Short mmCIF file of C-alpha atoms in Angstrom, two decimals:
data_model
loop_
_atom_site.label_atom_id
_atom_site.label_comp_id
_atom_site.label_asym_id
_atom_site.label_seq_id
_atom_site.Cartn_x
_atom_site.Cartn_y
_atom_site.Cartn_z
CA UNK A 1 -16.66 9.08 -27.93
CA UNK A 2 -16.53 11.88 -25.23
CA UNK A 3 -18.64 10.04 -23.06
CA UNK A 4 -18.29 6.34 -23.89
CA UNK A 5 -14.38 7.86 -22.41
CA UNK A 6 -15.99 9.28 -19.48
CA UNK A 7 -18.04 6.32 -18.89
CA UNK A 8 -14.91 3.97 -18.99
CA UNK A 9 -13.09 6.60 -16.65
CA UNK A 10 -16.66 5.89 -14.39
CA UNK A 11 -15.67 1.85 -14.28
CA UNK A 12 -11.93 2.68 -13.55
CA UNK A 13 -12.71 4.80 -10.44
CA UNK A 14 -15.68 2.61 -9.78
CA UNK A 15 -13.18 -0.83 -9.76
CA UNK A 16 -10.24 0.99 -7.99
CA UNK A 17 -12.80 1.89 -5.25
CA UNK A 18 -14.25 -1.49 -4.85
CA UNK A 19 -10.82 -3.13 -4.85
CA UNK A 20 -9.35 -0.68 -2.25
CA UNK A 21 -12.80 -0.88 0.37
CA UNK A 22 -12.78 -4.53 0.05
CA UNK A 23 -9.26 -4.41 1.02
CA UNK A 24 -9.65 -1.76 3.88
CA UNK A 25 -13.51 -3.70 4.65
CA UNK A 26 -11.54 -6.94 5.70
CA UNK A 27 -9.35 -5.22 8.13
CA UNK A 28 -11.34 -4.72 11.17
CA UNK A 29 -12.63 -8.40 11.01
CA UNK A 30 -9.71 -10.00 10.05
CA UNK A 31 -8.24 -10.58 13.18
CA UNK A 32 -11.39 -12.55 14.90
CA UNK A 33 -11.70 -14.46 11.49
CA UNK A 34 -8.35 -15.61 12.38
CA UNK A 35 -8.59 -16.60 16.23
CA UNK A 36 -12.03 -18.36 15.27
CA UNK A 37 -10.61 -20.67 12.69
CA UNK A 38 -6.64 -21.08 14.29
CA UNK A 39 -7.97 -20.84 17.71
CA UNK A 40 -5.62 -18.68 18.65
CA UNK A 41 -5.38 -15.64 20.93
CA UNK A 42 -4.57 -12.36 19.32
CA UNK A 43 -1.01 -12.61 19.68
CA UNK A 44 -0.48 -15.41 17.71
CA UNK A 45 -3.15 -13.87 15.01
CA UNK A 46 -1.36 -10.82 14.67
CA UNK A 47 1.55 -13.28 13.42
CA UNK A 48 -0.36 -15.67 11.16
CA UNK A 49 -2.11 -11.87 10.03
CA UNK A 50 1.70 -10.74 8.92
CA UNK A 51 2.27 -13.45 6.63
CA UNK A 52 -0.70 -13.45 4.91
CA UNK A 53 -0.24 -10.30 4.04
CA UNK A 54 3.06 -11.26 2.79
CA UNK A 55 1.78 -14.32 0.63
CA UNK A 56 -0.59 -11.62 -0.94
CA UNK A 57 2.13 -8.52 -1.32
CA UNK A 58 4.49 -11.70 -3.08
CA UNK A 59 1.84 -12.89 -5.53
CA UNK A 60 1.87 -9.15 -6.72
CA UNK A 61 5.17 -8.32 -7.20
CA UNK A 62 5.46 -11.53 -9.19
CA UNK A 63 2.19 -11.02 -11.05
CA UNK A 64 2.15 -7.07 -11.36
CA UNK A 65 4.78 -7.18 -14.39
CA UNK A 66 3.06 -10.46 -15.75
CA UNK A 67 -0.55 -8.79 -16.07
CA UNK A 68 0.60 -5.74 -17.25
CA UNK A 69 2.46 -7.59 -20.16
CA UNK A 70 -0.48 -9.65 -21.14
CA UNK A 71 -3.09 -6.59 -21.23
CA UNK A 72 -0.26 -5.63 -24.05
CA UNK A 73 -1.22 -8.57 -25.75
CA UNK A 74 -4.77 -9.56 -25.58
CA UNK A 75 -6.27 -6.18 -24.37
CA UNK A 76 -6.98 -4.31 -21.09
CA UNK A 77 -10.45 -5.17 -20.65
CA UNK A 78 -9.81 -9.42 -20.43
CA UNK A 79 -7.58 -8.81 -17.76
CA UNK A 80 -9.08 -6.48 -15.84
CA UNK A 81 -12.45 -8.77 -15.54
CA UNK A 82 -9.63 -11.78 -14.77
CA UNK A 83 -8.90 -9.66 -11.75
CA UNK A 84 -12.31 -8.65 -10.77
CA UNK A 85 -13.50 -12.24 -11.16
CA UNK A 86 -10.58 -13.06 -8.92
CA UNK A 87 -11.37 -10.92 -6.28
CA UNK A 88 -15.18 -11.75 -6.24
CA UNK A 89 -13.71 -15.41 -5.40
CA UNK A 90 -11.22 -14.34 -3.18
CA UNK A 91 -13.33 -13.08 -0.91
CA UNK A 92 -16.38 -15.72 -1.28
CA UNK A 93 -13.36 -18.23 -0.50
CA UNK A 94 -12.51 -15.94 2.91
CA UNK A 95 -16.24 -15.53 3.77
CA UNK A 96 -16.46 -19.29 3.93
CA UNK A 97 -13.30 -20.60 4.69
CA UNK A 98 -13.54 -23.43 7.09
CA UNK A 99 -9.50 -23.67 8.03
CA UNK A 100 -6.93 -21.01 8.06
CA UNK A 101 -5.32 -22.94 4.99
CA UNK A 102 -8.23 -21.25 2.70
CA UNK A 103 -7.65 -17.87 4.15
CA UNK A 104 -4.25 -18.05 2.26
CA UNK A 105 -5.57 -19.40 -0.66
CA UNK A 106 -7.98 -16.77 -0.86
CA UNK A 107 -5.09 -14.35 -0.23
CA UNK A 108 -2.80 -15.72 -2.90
CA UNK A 109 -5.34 -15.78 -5.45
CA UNK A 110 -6.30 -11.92 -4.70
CA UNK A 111 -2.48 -11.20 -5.01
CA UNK A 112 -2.33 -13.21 -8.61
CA UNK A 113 -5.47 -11.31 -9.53
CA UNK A 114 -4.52 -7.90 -7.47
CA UNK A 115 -2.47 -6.40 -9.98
CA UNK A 116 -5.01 -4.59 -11.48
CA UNK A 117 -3.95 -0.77 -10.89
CA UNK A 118 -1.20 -1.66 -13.69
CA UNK A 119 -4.25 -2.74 -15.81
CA UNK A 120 -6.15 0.27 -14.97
CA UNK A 121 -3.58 2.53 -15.41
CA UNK A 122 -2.68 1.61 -19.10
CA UNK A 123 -6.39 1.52 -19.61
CA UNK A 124 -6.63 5.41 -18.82
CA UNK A 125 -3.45 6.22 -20.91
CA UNK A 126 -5.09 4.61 -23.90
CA UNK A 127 -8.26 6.54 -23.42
CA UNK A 128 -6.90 10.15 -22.47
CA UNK A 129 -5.70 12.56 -24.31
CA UNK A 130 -1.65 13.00 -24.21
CA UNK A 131 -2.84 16.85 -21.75
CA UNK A 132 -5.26 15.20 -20.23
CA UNK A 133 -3.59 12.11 -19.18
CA UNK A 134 -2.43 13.16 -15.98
CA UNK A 135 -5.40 14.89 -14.76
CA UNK A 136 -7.04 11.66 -15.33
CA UNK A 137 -4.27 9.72 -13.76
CA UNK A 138 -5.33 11.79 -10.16
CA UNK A 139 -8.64 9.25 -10.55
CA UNK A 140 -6.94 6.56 -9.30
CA UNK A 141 -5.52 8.40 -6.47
CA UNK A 142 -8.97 9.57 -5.34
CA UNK A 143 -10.47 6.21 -5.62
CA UNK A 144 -7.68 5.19 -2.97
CA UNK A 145 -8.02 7.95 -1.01
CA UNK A 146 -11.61 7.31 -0.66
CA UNK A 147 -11.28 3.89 -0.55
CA UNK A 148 -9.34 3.76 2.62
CA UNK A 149 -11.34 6.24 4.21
CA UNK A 150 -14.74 4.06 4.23
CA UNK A 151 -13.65 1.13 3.48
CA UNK A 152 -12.43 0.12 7.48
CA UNK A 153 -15.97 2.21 8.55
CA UNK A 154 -17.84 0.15 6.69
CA UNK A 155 -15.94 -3.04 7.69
CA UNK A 156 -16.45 -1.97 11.48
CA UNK A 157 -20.15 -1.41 11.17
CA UNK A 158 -20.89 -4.88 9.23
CA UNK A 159 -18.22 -6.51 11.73
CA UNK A 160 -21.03 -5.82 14.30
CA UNK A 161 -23.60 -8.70 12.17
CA UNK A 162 -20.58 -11.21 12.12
CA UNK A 163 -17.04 -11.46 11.41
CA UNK A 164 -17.74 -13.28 7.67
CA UNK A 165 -20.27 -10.54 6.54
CA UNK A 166 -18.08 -8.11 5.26
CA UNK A 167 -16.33 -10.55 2.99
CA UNK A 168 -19.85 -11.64 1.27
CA UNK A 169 -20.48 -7.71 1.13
CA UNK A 170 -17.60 -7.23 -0.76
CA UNK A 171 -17.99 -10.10 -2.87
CA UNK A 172 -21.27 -8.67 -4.14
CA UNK A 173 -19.95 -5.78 -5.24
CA UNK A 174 -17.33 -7.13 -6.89
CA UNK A 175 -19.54 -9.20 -8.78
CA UNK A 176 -22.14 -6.34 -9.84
CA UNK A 177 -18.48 -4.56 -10.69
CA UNK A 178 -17.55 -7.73 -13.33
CA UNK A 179 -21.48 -7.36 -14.35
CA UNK A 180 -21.15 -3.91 -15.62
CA UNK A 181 -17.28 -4.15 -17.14
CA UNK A 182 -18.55 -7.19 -18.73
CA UNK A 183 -21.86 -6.04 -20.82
CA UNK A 184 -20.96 -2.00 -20.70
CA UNK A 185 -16.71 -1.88 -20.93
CA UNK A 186 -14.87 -1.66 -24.30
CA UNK A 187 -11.67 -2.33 -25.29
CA UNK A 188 -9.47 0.55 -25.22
CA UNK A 189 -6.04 -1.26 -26.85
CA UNK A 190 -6.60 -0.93 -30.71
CA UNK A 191 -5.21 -4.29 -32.10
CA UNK A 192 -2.84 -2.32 -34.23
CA UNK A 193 -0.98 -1.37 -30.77
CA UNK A 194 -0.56 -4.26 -29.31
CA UNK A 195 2.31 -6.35 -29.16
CA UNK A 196 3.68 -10.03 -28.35
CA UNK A 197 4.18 -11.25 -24.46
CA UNK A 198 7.79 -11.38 -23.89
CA UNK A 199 8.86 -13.10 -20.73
CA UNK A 200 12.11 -10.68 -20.00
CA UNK A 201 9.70 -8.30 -20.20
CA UNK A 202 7.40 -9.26 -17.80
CA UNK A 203 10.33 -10.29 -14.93
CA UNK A 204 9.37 -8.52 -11.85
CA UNK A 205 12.96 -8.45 -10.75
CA UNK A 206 14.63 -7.02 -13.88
CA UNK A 207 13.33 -3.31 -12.94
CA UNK A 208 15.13 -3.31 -9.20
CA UNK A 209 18.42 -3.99 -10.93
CA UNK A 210 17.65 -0.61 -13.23
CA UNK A 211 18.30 1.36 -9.71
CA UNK A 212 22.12 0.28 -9.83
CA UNK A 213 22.40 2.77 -12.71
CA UNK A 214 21.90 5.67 -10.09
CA UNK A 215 24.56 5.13 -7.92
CA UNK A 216 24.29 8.81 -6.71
CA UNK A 217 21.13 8.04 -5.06
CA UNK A 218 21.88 5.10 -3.51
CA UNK A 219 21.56 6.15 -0.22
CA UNK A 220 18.22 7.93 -0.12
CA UNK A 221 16.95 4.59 -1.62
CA UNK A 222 18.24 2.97 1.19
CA UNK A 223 16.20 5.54 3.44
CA UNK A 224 13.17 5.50 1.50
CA UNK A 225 12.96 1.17 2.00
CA UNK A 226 13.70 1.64 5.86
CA UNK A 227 10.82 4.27 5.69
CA UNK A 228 8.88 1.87 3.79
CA UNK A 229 9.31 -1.45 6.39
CA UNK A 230 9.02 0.94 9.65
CA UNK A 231 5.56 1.64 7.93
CA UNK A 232 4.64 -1.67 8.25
CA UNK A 233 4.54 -1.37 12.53
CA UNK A 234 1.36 0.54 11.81
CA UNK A 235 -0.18 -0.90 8.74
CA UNK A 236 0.18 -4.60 9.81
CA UNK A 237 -0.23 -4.30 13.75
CA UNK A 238 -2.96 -1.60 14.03
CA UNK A 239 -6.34 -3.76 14.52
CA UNK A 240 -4.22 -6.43 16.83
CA UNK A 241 -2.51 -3.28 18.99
CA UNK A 242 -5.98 -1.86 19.36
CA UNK A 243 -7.70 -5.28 20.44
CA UNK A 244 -4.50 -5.86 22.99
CA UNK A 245 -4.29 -2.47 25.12
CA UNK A 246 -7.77 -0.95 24.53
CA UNK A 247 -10.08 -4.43 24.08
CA UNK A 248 -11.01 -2.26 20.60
CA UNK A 249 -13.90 -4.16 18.83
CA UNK A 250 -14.65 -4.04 14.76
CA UNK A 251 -16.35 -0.92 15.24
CA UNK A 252 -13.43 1.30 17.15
CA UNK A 253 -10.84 -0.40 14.67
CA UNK A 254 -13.09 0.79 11.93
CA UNK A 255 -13.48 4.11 12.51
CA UNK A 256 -9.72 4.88 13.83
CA UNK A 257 -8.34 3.37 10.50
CA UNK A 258 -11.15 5.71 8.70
CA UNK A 259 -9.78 8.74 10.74
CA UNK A 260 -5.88 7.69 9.59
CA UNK A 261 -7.33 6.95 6.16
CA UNK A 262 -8.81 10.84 5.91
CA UNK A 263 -5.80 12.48 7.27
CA UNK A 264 -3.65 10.73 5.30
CA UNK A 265 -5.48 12.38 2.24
CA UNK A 266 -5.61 15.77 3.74
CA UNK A 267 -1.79 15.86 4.18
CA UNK A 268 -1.32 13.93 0.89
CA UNK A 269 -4.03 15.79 -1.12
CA UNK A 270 -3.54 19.38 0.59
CA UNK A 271 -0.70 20.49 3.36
CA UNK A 272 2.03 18.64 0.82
CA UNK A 273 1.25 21.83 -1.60
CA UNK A 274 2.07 24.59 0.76
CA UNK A 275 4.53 22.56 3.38
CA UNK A 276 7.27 21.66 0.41
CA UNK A 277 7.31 24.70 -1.74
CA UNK A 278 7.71 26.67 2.42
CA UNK A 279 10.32 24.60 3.74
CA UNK A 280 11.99 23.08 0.43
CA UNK A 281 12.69 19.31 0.08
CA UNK A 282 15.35 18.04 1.88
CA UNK A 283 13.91 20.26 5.15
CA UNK A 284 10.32 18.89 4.48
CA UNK A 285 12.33 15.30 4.55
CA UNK A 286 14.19 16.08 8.23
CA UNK A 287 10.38 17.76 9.55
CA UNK A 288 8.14 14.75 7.70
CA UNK A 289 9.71 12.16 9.51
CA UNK A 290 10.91 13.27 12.62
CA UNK A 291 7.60 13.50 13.28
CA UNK A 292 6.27 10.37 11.67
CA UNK A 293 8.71 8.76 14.11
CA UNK A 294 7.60 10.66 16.89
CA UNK A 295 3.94 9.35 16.35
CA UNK A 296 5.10 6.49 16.27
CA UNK A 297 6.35 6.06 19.47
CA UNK A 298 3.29 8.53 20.93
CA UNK A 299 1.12 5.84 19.96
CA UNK A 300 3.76 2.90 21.56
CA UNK A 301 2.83 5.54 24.90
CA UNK A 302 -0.50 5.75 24.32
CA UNK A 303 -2.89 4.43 27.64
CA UNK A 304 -6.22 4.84 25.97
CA UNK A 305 -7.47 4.61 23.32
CA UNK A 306 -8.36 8.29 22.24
CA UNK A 307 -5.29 9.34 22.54
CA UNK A 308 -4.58 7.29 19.60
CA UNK A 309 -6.73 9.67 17.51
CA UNK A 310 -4.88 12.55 19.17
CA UNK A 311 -1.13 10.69 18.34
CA UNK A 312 -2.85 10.35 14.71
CA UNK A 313 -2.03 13.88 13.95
CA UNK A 314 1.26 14.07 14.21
CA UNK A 315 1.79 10.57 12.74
CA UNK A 316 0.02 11.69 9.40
CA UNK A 317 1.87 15.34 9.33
CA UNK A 318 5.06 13.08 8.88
CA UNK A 319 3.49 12.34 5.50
CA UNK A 320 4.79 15.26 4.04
CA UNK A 321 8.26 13.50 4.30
CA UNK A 322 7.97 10.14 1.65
CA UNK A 323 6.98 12.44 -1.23
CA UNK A 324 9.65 15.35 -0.78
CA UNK A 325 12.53 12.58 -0.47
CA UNK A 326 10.98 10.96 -3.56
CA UNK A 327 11.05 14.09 -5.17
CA UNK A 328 15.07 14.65 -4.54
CA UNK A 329 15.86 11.27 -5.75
CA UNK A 330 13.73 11.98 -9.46
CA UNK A 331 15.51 15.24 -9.20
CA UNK A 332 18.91 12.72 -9.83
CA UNK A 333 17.56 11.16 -12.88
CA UNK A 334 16.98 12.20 -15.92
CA UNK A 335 13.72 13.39 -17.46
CA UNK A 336 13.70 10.67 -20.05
CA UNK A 337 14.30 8.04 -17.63
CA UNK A 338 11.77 8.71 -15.16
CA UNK A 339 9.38 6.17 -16.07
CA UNK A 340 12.30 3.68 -15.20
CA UNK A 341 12.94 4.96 -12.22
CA UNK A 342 9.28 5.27 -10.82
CA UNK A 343 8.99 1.54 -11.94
CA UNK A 344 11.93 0.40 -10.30
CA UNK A 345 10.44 2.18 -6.89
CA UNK A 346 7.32 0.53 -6.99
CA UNK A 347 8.84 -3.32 -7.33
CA UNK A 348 11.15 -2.14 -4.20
CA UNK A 349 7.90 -0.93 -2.31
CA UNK A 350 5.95 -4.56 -3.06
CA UNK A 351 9.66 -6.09 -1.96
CA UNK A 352 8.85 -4.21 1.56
CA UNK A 353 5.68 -4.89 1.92
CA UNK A 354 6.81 -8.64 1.83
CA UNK A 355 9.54 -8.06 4.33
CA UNK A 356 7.61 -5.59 6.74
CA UNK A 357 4.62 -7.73 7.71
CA UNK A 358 6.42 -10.59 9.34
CA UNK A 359 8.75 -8.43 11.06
CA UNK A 360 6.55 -6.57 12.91
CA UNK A 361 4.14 -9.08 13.51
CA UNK A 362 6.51 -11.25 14.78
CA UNK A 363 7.95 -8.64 16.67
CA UNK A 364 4.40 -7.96 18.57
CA UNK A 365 3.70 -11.47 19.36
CA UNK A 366 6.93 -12.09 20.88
CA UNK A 367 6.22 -8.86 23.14
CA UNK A 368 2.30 -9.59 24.16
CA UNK A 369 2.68 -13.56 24.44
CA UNK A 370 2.08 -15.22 27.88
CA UNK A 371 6.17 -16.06 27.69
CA UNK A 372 7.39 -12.68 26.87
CA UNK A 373 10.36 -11.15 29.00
CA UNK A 374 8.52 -7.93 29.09
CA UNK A 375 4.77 -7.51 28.31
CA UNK A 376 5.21 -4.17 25.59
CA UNK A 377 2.66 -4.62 22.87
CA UNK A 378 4.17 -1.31 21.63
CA UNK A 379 7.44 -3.13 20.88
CA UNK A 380 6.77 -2.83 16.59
CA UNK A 381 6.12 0.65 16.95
CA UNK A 382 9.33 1.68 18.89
CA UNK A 383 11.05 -0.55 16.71
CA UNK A 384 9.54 1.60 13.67
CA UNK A 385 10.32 4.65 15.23
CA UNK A 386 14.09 3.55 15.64
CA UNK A 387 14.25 2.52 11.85
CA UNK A 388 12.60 6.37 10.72
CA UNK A 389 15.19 7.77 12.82
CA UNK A 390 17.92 6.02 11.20
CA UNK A 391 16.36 6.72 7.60
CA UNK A 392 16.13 10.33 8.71
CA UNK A 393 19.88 10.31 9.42
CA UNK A 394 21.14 8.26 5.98
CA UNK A 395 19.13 10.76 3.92
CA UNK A 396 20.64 13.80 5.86
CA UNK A 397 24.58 12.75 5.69
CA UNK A 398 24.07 11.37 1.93
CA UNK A 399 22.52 15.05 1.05
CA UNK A 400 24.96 16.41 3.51
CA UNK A 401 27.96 14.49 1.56
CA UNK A 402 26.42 15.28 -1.86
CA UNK A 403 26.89 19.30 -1.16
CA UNK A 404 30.59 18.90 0.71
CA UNK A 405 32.31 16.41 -1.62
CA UNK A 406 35.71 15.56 -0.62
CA UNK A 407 39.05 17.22 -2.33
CA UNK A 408 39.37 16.24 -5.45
CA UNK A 409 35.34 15.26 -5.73
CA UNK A 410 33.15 17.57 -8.17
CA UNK A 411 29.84 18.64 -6.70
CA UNK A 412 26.99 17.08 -7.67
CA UNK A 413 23.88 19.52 -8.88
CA UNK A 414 20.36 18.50 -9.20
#
């Protein structure tokens, strides 16, 4: 049993991986794919870029709940090959999609299929041990952590043999993936546990209204969404702001999202355990993202293209920010409610990522087209900056307000 478990904790990782370097693979490339078949310049790409990344971020805030509901019904291991399957076609479709029309319809059907992190994370809670379950939960943030580290290097280097090769690379492993969960992977959901689909249950909507039953909080949730769109000037724009002001190929694109990827997990993985528990939480909020705003507009500044890696730095130590402010706001809920609460945070982060990528992509193209007022390709990142600035200050004066109620007002305690 021991290690048929660690074996299935092997395919988890192993799937998690695949899904997050195919996703991080595509990146570098993406943006040529897209001129080639729109014939477009890279303005205009960076726009028809934004929204597919919203078609894909909507099919999985509609689908998340709906997979995870089924796996209750028919078992983890049908719907986790589903969504392999699905992203083995999903990329075939995207490595040789004639129009731009079957780039989205890849997309979509990688966002319907995407969802599988919900699979994979009920699959480890049925095999682990109630102590060991969270230990084993810290897989799946490895695999992403990883993931994103090699996942754009690799994408840059195969970018170099043609803009479609990293897709068919990616749909090969996907594809030996769904070969080995489909002759090696058990079932982990005992029949006796599962349970009937329930449509309420599966409504991806239902767990943003739980949030209105913190209305103590609802300012820092507020902050936390801003945080979460101004992201989106980085995430969505990088590869086209890189082509624009330093004529950055797949390999340069590549290895600067590797270099982001691996700080990210240094900050996330390490510096969060000594910065919070030094400065506390609300001042690790105030430090995290003044200076995740300030690298944000360093790299809106930035005239070549190393200093980008140099501007990385400080953009990543603002990291230590997102998990201290979600830290105060489970510190407002109670213990046996926390599940809710997490839940209800991660439908309101796929809502942003539906609203970010349009936004800023829009906002670059109007700034680097041959019309534009001014020529500022930077223009998503100031904007981002502005936004972290004004989450900074909504998260300070609803703290501030929570300690210095008005007369009459009890103080709250956390």
């Amino acid at each position: 049993m021991k290690s048929t478990g660690k074996a299935a904790l092997g395919f988890i990782f192993v799937t998690i991986l695949i899904d997050v370097i195919g996703f991080g693979i595509i990146i570098p490339v993406l943006p040529d794919l897209i001129m080639e078949l729109g014939h477009v310049d890279n303005s205009k790409a960076s726009t028809i870029g934004g929204w597919m990344l919203t078609a894909y971020a909507a099919m999985q805030f509609i689908c998340a709940p709906l997979l995870g509901n089924l796996s209750d019904k028919y078992g983890r291991r049908p719907i986790l090959l589903f969504s392999l399957f699905g992203f083995a076609v999903d990329y075939m479709l995207m490595g040789f999609a004639p129009t731009l029309a079957w780039l989205f319809v890849g997309r979509i059907i990688a966002g319907i299929t995407g969802a599988s992190f919900t699979t994979a994370s009920a699959y480890i809670a049925d095999i682990s041990e109630p102590e060991k379950r969270a230990q084993n939960f810290g897989i799946i943030g490895a695999a992403f952590g990883v993931g994103f580290i090699i996942g754009p290097f690799i994408g840059g280097m195969l970018g170099g043999l043609g803009v479609r090769v990293p897709f068919f690379v990616c749909a090969g492993l996907t594809i030996l993936n769904w070969l080995y969960g489909y002759f090696i992977l058990p079932e982990s959901l005992k029949k006796e546990n599962r349970r009937e689909f329930e449509w309420k249950r599966a409504n991806p909507v239902g767990s943003l209204l739980h949030l209105k039953k913190y209305p103590a909080i609802t300012g820092l949730v507020i902050s936390l969404v801003i945080i979460y769109i101004a992201s989106h000037a980085v995430q969505t724009n990088w590869a086209y702001y890189g082509k624009e002001k330093f004529n950055w190929g797949h390999f340069e694109i590549g290895v600067s999202l590797g270099v982001v990827g691996l700080m990210v997990g240094l900050v996330q993985g390490l510096l969060i355990r000594k910065t919070i528990p030094l400065f506390g939480q609300e001042k690790s909020i105030y430090y995290g993202f003044l200076l995740y705003g300030l690298g944000m507009l360093l790299f809106a500044l930035a005239t070549q293209g190393w200093m980008m890696y140099v501007f990385t730095v400080v953009y990543c130590l603002g990291g230590i920010g997102n998990p201290a402010l979600m830290g105060v706001i489970s510190n407002h809920v109670p213990a046996n409610e926390q599940g809710e609460l997490q839940g209800a945070l991660t439908s309101l982060m796929s809502v942003t990522a539906i609203i970010g990528p349009p936004i800023m992509t829009q906002m670059f193209r109007f700034f680097t087209e041959k019309s534009a007022p001014v020529y500022m390709p930077g223009a998503p990142f100031y904007l981002g900056a502005l936004m972290i600035f004004a989450a900074t200050w909504l998260a300070y004066r609803t703290l501030y307000k929570e300690k210095h109620p008005g007369p009459g007002v009890p103080q709250q305690t956390t």
